[in-house]
mmCIF file of C-alpha atoms and ligand atoms in Angstrom:
data_model
loop_
_atom_site.group_PDB
_atom_site.id
_atom_site.type_symbol
_atom_site.label_atom_id
_atom_site.label_comp_id
_atom_site.label_asym_id
_atom_site.label_seq_id
_atom_site.Cartn_x
_atom_site.Cartn_y
_atom_site.Cartn_z
ATOM 1 C CA MET A 1 -3.146 -30.268 17.258
ATOM 2 C CA LYS A 2 -3.532 -33.865 16.291
ATOM 3 C CA ASP A 3 -0.289 -34.574 14.468
ATOM 4 C CA LYS A 4 1.889 -34.905 17.526
ATOM 5 C CA GLN A 5 4.594 -36.730 15.530
ATOM 6 C CA ALA A 6 5.673 -33.542 13.828
ATOM 7 C CA SER A 7 6.353 -31.930 17.161
ATOM 8 C CA PHE A 8 7.462 -28.300 17.344
ATOM 9 C CA ALA A 9 10.670 -29.432 19.013
ATOM 10 C CA GLU A 10 11.702 -31.385 15.928
ATOM 11 C CA GLY A 11 12.615 -28.377 13.844
ATOM 12 C CA ALA A 12 13.983 -26.487 16.783
ATOM 13 C CA SER A 13 17.206 -25.272 15.182
ATOM 14 C CA ARG A 14 16.540 -21.581 14.721
ATOM 15 C CA ASP A 15 17.374 -20.263 11.278
ATOM 16 C CA LEU A 16 19.115 -17.017 12.074
ATOM 17 C CA ARG A 17 17.844 -15.493 8.839
ATOM 18 C CA ALA A 18 14.256 -16.223 9.849
ATOM 19 C CA PRO A 19 12.220 -13.134 10.633
ATOM 20 C CA LEU A 20 11.825 -12.691 14.361
ATOM 21 C CA HIS A 21 8.233 -11.532 14.085
ATOM 22 C CA VAL A 22 5.742 -12.462 11.370
ATOM 23 C CA GLY A 23 2.245 -10.996 11.119
ATOM 24 C CA VAL A 24 -0.427 -12.809 9.140
ATOM 25 C CA ILE A 25 -3.662 -11.466 7.683
ATOM 26 C CA MET A 26 -5.623 -14.681 7.239
ATOM 27 C CA ASP A 27 -7.896 -13.626 4.390
ATOM 28 C CA GLY A 28 -10.081 -15.461 1.904
ATOM 29 C CA ASN A 29 -11.940 -18.058 3.959
ATOM 30 C CA GLY A 30 -15.284 -16.972 2.503
ATOM 31 C CA ARG A 31 -14.059 -17.002 -1.096
ATOM 32 C CA TRP A 32 -12.398 -20.382 -0.580
ATOM 33 C CA ALA A 33 -15.772 -21.767 0.512
ATOM 34 C CA ALA A 34 -17.755 -19.997 -2.237
ATOM 35 C CA GLN A 35 -15.435 -21.430 -4.883
ATOM 36 C CA ARG A 36 -16.423 -24.891 -3.662
ATOM 37 C CA GLY A 37 -20.120 -24.178 -3.167
ATOM 38 C CA LEU A 38 -19.683 -24.564 0.605
ATOM 39 C CA PRO A 39 -21.022 -22.357 3.407
ATOM 40 C CA ARG A 40 -18.662 -19.616 4.620
ATOM 41 C CA PHE A 41 -18.407 -21.394 7.951
ATOM 42 C CA GLU A 42 -16.632 -24.273 6.251
ATOM 43 C CA GLY A 43 -14.039 -21.800 5.010
ATOM 44 C CA HIS A 44 -13.488 -20.506 8.557
ATOM 45 C CA ARG A 45 -13.320 -24.051 9.900
ATOM 46 C CA ARG A 46 -10.624 -24.924 7.365
ATOM 47 C CA GLY A 47 -9.012 -21.615 8.301
ATOM 48 C CA VAL A 48 -8.497 -22.921 11.828
ATOM 49 C CA GLU A 49 -6.681 -25.934 10.382
ATOM 50 C CA ALA A 50 -4.448 -23.611 8.377
ATOM 51 C CA LEU A 51 -3.783 -21.654 11.563
ATOM 52 C CA ARG A 52 -2.671 -24.842 13.336
ATOM 53 C CA ARG A 53 -0.283 -25.679 10.491
ATOM 54 C CA THR A 54 1.053 -22.148 10.545
ATOM 55 C CA VAL A 55 1.779 -22.140 14.277
ATOM 56 C CA ARG A 56 3.668 -25.402 13.980
ATOM 57 C CA ALA A 57 5.605 -24.239 10.904
ATOM 58 C CA ALA A 58 6.464 -20.883 12.522
ATOM 59 C CA ALA A 59 7.976 -22.697 15.503
ATOM 60 C CA ASP A 60 9.876 -25.044 13.203
ATOM 61 C CA PHE A 61 11.185 -22.165 11.077
ATOM 62 C CA GLY A 62 12.498 -20.359 14.142
ATOM 63 C CA VAL A 63 10.034 -17.491 14.107
ATOM 64 C CA ARG A 64 9.800 -16.113 17.663
ATOM 65 C CA TYR A 65 6.587 -14.059 17.404
ATOM 66 C CA LEU A 66 3.587 -14.844 15.205
ATOM 67 C CA THR A 67 0.695 -12.382 15.160
ATOM 68 C CA VAL A 68 -2.516 -13.551 13.496
ATOM 69 C CA TYR A 69 -5.442 -11.303 12.601
ATOM 70 C CA SER A 70 -8.394 -13.400 13.787
ATOM 71 C CA PHE A 71 -11.202 -10.904 14.214
ATOM 72 C CA SER A 72 -11.003 -7.229 13.394
ATOM 73 C CA SER A 73 -12.879 -4.404 15.079
ATOM 74 C CA GLU A 74 -14.661 -3.992 11.724
ATOM 75 C CA ASN A 75 -15.783 -7.661 11.598
ATOM 76 C CA TRP A 76 -18.732 -6.766 13.867
ATOM 77 C CA SER A 77 -20.491 -5.520 10.717
ATOM 78 C CA ARG A 78 -20.814 -9.120 9.462
ATOM 79 C CA PRO A 79 -24.123 -10.987 9.789
ATOM 80 C CA PRO A 80 -24.767 -11.989 13.436
ATOM 81 C CA ALA A 81 -24.697 -15.697 12.555
ATOM 82 C CA GLU A 82 -21.181 -15.397 11.121
ATOM 83 C CA ILE A 83 -19.999 -13.446 14.170
ATOM 84 C CA THR A 84 -21.350 -16.222 16.388
ATOM 85 C CA GLU A 85 -19.502 -18.766 14.240
ATOM 86 C CA LEU A 86 -16.209 -16.887 14.489
ATOM 87 C CA MET A 87 -16.577 -16.540 18.272
ATOM 88 C CA GLY A 88 -17.400 -20.253 18.426
ATOM 89 C CA LEU A 89 -14.302 -21.111 16.409
ATOM 90 C CA LEU A 90 -12.080 -19.125 18.730
ATOM 91 C CA LYS A 91 -13.528 -21.036 21.691
ATOM 92 C CA PHE A 92 -13.127 -24.312 19.827
ATOM 93 C CA PHE A 93 -9.508 -23.519 18.910
ATOM 94 C CA ILE A 94 -8.539 -22.643 22.470
ATOM 95 C CA ARG A 95 -10.368 -25.588 24.010
ATOM 96 C CA SER A 96 -8.986 -28.131 21.563
ATOM 97 C CA ASP A 97 -5.448 -26.823 21.172
ATOM 98 C CA LEU A 98 -4.487 -25.137 24.415
ATOM 99 C CA ARG A 99 -2.957 -28.211 25.983
ATOM 100 C CA THR A 100 -0.775 -28.862 22.933
ATOM 101 C CA LEU A 101 0.277 -25.227 22.711
ATOM 102 C CA GLU A 102 1.119 -25.336 26.403
ATOM 103 C CA GLN A 103 3.206 -28.487 26.023
ATOM 104 C CA GLU A 104 4.983 -27.311 22.903
ATOM 105 C CA GLY A 105 6.356 -24.095 24.370
ATOM 106 C CA VAL A 106 3.917 -21.667 22.764
ATOM 107 C CA ARG A 107 2.922 -18.604 24.748
ATOM 108 C CA VAL A 108 -0.522 -17.318 23.820
ATOM 109 C CA ARG A 109 -1.049 -13.565 23.977
ATOM 110 C CA VAL A 110 -4.193 -11.783 22.935
ATOM 111 C CA ILE A 111 -4.283 -8.195 21.698
ATOM 112 C CA GLY A 112 -7.403 -6.173 20.969
ATOM 113 C CA ASP A 113 -10.304 -4.798 22.900
ATOM 114 C CA ARG A 114 -11.889 -7.185 25.418
ATOM 115 C CA ASP A 115 -14.573 -4.745 26.572
ATOM 116 C CA ASN A 116 -17.381 -5.851 24.270
ATOM 117 C CA LEU A 117 -16.583 -9.565 24.276
ATOM 118 C CA LYS A 118 -18.765 -12.047 26.141
ATOM 119 C CA ALA A 119 -17.584 -13.115 29.583
ATOM 120 C CA ASP A 120 -16.957 -16.748 28.584
ATOM 121 C CA ILE A 121 -14.659 -15.657 25.731
ATOM 122 C CA VAL A 122 -12.735 -13.274 27.984
ATOM 123 C CA ALA A 123 -12.352 -16.059 30.552
ATOM 124 C CA LEU A 124 -10.963 -18.420 27.898
ATOM 125 C CA LEU A 125 -8.533 -15.811 26.592
ATOM 126 C CA ASP A 126 -7.350 -15.137 30.153
ATOM 127 C CA GLU A 127 -6.944 -18.865 30.756
ATOM 128 C CA ALA A 128 -4.939 -19.352 27.544
ATOM 129 C CA GLU A 129 -2.608 -16.513 28.514
ATOM 130 C CA ALA A 130 -2.231 -17.664 32.119
ATOM 131 C CA ARG A 131 -1.580 -21.321 31.310
ATOM 132 C CA THR A 132 1.101 -20.560 28.731
ATOM 133 C CA ARG A 133 2.816 -17.578 30.339
ATOM 134 C CA HIS A 134 5.930 -19.589 31.262
ATOM 135 C CA ASN A 135 6.521 -20.603 27.607
ATOM 136 C CA SER A 136 9.112 -18.901 25.446
ATOM 137 C CA LYS A 137 9.579 -20.854 22.213
ATOM 138 C CA LEU A 138 7.006 -18.968 20.179
ATOM 139 C CA ASP A 139 4.608 -16.188 21.112
ATOM 140 C CA LEU A 140 1.303 -16.717 19.320
ATOM 141 C CA ILE A 141 -0.247 -13.262 19.386
ATOM 142 C CA VAL A 142 -3.929 -13.500 18.560
ATOM 143 C CA ALA A 143 -5.322 -10.177 17.359
ATOM 144 C CA PHE A 144 -8.953 -10.583 18.330
ATOM 145 C CA ASN A 145 -11.443 -7.718 18.254
ATOM 146 C CA TYR A 146 -8.362 -5.796 17.171
ATOM 147 C CA GLY A 147 -8.020 -2.607 15.156
ATOM 148 C CA SER A 148 -4.804 -0.701 14.745
ATOM 149 C CA ARG A 149 -6.408 2.746 14.782
ATOM 150 C CA GLN A 150 -8.309 1.855 17.947
ATOM 151 C CA GLU A 151 -5.040 0.616 19.506
ATOM 152 C CA ILE A 152 -3.265 3.868 18.594
ATOM 153 C CA VAL A 153 -6.124 6.007 19.909
ATOM 154 C CA ALA A 154 -6.144 4.018 23.180
ATOM 155 C CA ALA A 155 -2.385 4.577 23.569
ATOM 156 C CA ALA A 156 -2.829 8.315 22.953
ATOM 157 C CA ARG A 157 -5.642 8.403 25.523
ATOM 158 C CA ASP A 158 -3.513 6.579 28.112
ATOM 159 C CA LEU A 159 -0.642 9.002 27.630
ATOM 160 C CA ALA A 160 -2.995 11.993 27.791
ATOM 161 C CA ARG A 161 -4.295 10.692 31.118
ATOM 162 C CA GLU A 162 -0.756 10.314 32.433
ATOM 163 C CA VAL A 163 0.040 13.877 31.376
ATOM 164 C CA ALA A 164 -3.174 15.140 33.010
ATOM 165 C CA ALA A 165 -2.271 13.278 36.196
ATOM 166 C CA GLY A 166 1.162 14.928 36.159
ATOM 167 C CA LYS A 167 2.944 11.570 35.861
ATOM 168 C CA ILE A 168 4.716 12.483 32.626
ATOM 169 C CA SER A 169 5.312 15.658 30.650
ATOM 170 C CA PRO A 170 4.267 16.003 26.974
ATOM 171 C CA ASP A 171 7.963 16.237 26.135
ATOM 172 C CA ASP A 172 8.516 12.734 27.516
ATOM 173 C CA ILE A 173 6.389 11.294 24.709
ATOM 174 C CA ASP A 174 8.561 9.780 22.020
ATOM 175 C CA GLU A 175 8.241 6.726 19.787
ATOM 176 C CA THR A 176 9.552 4.359 22.454
ATOM 177 C CA LEU A 177 7.137 5.587 25.112
ATOM 178 C CA PHE A 178 4.253 5.531 22.640
ATOM 179 C CA ALA A 179 5.031 1.956 21.532
ATOM 180 C CA SER A 180 5.129 0.910 25.187
ATOM 181 C CA ARG A 181 1.411 1.710 25.441
ATOM 182 C CA LEU A 182 0.406 -0.474 22.471
ATOM 183 C CA GLY A 183 -0.946 -4.015 22.788
ATOM 184 C CA THR A 184 2.231 -5.343 21.176
ATOM 185 C CA ARG A 185 4.529 -3.647 23.721
ATOM 186 C CA PHE A 186 6.257 -6.956 24.528
ATOM 187 C CA ALA A 187 7.219 -7.788 20.923
ATOM 188 C CA PRO A 188 9.580 -6.290 18.357
ATOM 189 C CA ASP A 189 7.971 -4.787 15.256
ATOM 190 C CA PRO A 190 7.041 -7.393 12.633
ATOM 191 C CA ASP A 191 9.773 -8.008 10.073
ATOM 192 C CA LEU A 192 7.311 -9.575 7.679
ATOM 193 C CA ILE A 193 3.564 -9.346 7.148
ATOM 194 C CA ILE A 194 1.891 -11.949 4.965
ATOM 195 C CA ARG A 195 -1.601 -11.493 3.569
ATOM 196 C CA THR A 196 -3.399 -14.224 1.686
ATOM 197 C CA SER A 197 -6.279 -13.903 -0.816
ATOM 198 C CA GLY A 198 -4.579 -11.526 -3.242
ATOM 199 C CA GLU A 199 -5.834 -8.352 -1.513
ATOM 200 C CA MET A 200 -3.016 -5.844 -1.095
ATOM 201 C CA ARG A 201 -3.738 -3.742 1.967
ATOM 202 C CA LEU A 202 -3.236 -3.773 5.722
ATOM 203 C CA SER A 203 -6.906 -3.385 6.708
ATOM 204 C CA ASN A 204 -6.188 -1.777 10.091
ATOM 205 C CA PHE A 205 -3.605 -4.412 11.130
ATOM 206 C CA LEU A 206 -0.436 -3.365 13.020
ATOM 207 C CA MET A 207 -0.196 -0.019 11.228
ATOM 208 C CA TRP A 208 2.177 1.605 13.716
ATOM 209 C CA GLN A 209 4.275 -1.548 14.035
ATOM 210 C CA SER A 210 4.555 -2.208 10.278
ATOM 211 C CA ALA A 211 6.405 1.019 9.412
ATOM 212 C CA TYR A 212 9.362 -1.006 8.100
ATOM 213 C CA SER A 213 7.822 -4.443 7.663
ATOM 214 C CA GLU A 214 8.251 -6.300 4.418
ATOM 215 C CA LEU A 215 4.837 -7.065 2.926
ATOM 216 C CA VAL A 216 4.164 -10.286 1.058
ATOM 217 C CA PHE A 217 0.808 -10.756 -0.643
ATOM 218 C CA LEU A 218 -0.058 -14.271 -1.711
ATOM 219 C CA PRO A 219 -2.636 -15.153 -4.388
ATOM 220 C CA ILE A 220 -4.048 -18.069 -2.403
ATOM 221 C CA TYR A 221 -6.933 -18.229 0.038
ATOM 222 C CA TRP A 222 -6.136 -18.707 3.712
ATOM 223 C CA PRO A 223 -7.418 -22.325 4.010
ATOM 224 C CA ASP A 224 -4.826 -23.281 1.365
ATOM 225 C CA PHE A 225 -1.919 -21.688 3.247
ATOM 226 C CA ASP A 226 0.534 -24.395 4.201
ATOM 227 C CA ARG A 227 4.147 -24.970 5.197
ATOM 228 C CA GLN A 228 5.294 -24.670 1.594
ATOM 229 C CA ALA A 229 3.555 -21.328 1.073
ATOM 230 C CA PHE A 230 5.001 -20.102 4.373
ATOM 231 C CA GLN A 231 8.477 -21.220 3.324
ATOM 232 C CA ALA A 232 8.100 -19.422 -0.019
ATOM 233 C CA ALA A 233 7.057 -16.224 1.774
ATOM 234 C CA LEU A 234 10.122 -16.496 4.019
ATOM 235 C CA GLU A 235 12.329 -16.897 0.959
ATOM 236 C CA THR A 236 10.788 -13.789 -0.611
ATOM 237 C CA PHE A 237 11.492 -11.978 2.650
ATOM 238 C CA ARG A 238 15.121 -13.101 2.693
ATOM 239 C CA ALA A 239 15.621 -11.883 -0.870
ATOM 240 C CA ARG A 240 14.473 -8.368 0.050
ATOM 241 C CA GLU A 241 16.983 -5.695 1.026
ATOM 242 C CA ARG A 242 15.824 -3.849 4.086
ATOM 243 C CA ARG A 243 17.077 -0.291 4.283
ATOM 244 C CA PHE A 244 15.060 1.146 7.201
ATOM 245 C CA GLY A 245 15.137 4.543 5.513
ATOM 246 C CA GLY A 246 18.917 4.498 5.033
ATOM 247 C CA VAL A 247 21.129 3.260 2.225
ATOM 248 C CA LEU A 248 22.941 -0.024 1.943
ATOM 249 C CA GLU A 249 26.674 -0.103 2.724
ATOM 250 C CA SER A 250 27.370 -1.044 -0.906
ATOM 251 C CA GLU A 251 25.447 2.007 -2.181
ATOM 252 C CA LYS A 252 27.273 4.574 -0.071
ATOM 253 C CA PRO A 253 29.517 6.853 -2.162
ATOM 254 C CA LYS A 254 33.133 5.733 -2.044
ATOM 255 C CA VAL A 255 35.455 8.228 -0.401
ATOM 256 C CA MET A 256 38.583 8.732 -2.518
ATOM 257 C CA THR A 257 41.722 8.408 -0.463
ATOM 258 C CA ALA A 258 45.120 9.602 -1.568
ATOM 259 C CA SER A 259 47.542 6.756 -1.996
HETATM 260 C C1 FPP B 301 -10.990 -13.691 6.542
HETATM 261 O O1 FPP B 301 -11.746 -14.416 5.639
HETATM 262 C C2 FPP B 301 -10.895 -14.337 7.802
HETATM 263 C C3 FPP B 301 -11.494 -13.919 8.959
HETATM 264 C C4 FPP B 301 -12.376 -12.743 9.069
HETATM 265 C C5 FPP B 301 -11.327 -14.613 10.184
HETATM 266 C C6 FPP B 301 -10.069 -15.396 10.313
HETATM 267 C C7 FPP B 301 -10.415 -16.561 11.112
HETATM 268 C C8 FPP B 301 -9.876 -17.779 11.022
HETATM 269 C C9 FPP B 301 -8.724 -18.125 10.184
HETATM 270 C C10 FPP B 301 -10.450 -18.872 11.762
HETATM 271 C C11 FPP B 301 -10.787 -18.520 13.136
HETATM 272 C C12 FPP B 301 -9.617 -18.527 14.017
HETATM 273 C C13 FPP B 301 -9.705 -18.018 15.225
HETATM 274 C C14 FPP B 301 -8.577 -18.170 16.191
HETATM 275 C C15 FPP B 301 -10.904 -17.262 15.607
HETATM 276 P P1 FPP B 301 -13.029 -13.732 5.046
HETATM 277 O O2 FPP B 301 -14.207 -14.266 5.747
HETATM 278 O O3 FPP B 301 -12.892 -12.242 5.098
HETATM 279 O O4 FPP B 301 -12.967 -14.230 3.583
HETATM 280 P P2 FPP B 301 -13.491 -13.461 2.305
HETATM 281 O O5 FPP B 301 -12.737 -12.150 2.240
HETATM 282 O O6 FPP B 301 -13.143 -14.385 1.183
HETATM 283 O O7 FPP B 301 -14.968 -13.280 2.480
#
């Protein structure tokens, strides 16, 4: 992060109406590049810059958890050269920004499957988590090689093993226990999920966790996402009435009392 002047600490006053947890589906890098006659890689490279801006803005806006969808389990079906580029960008991002993240109070957490990642990537992810584990201003949760269905299946498998081993009974399994076996076990459910590029779907991102999330779809490509767009999404969020399956106080029928 080059622009040290606009330090995360500057905007430290937490807006109590800010969502605690924001998820972001960073979509549209390829289309952003195609629109400009540039290679897709250029779109991803500019996507990293947008990610930097977003981390800084999230900290300034008082968001406590930011989850970014960086590489989905389904992204392996892309051409090998693009996969190599995306892996390279992750390495570049961690190598170039880890020190700043560390100094600015950001805790890096990585969710997703590490089994089929190369050893050097796993080592970098481990290093990023270890070096920032004492930080508590903002958790940057990088969903890398992540798929929500895979995460849910893994949780079910873990619980099945615990039942088979006699550690728990099937009746012990409830929503809280289930959520405690997900990659996001340390974070509250996202209040808000933002997706850029105009597509309106979750694409296997935080499907368990988003049961009551507000969804905001923006008609801009990810490389164009900036502080202003983030602010606008937060304002849309604030204007929404969250009911969590209930009714608002003001909508409850009035009980007539004798006077
Ligand atoms: C979607 O654009 C974006 C991705 C698949 C990857 C997101 C990656 C970054 C923002 C940069 C890399 C950051 C890290 C930390 C690895 P798309 O390629 O699907 O765009 P399209 O739908 O227009 O083709």
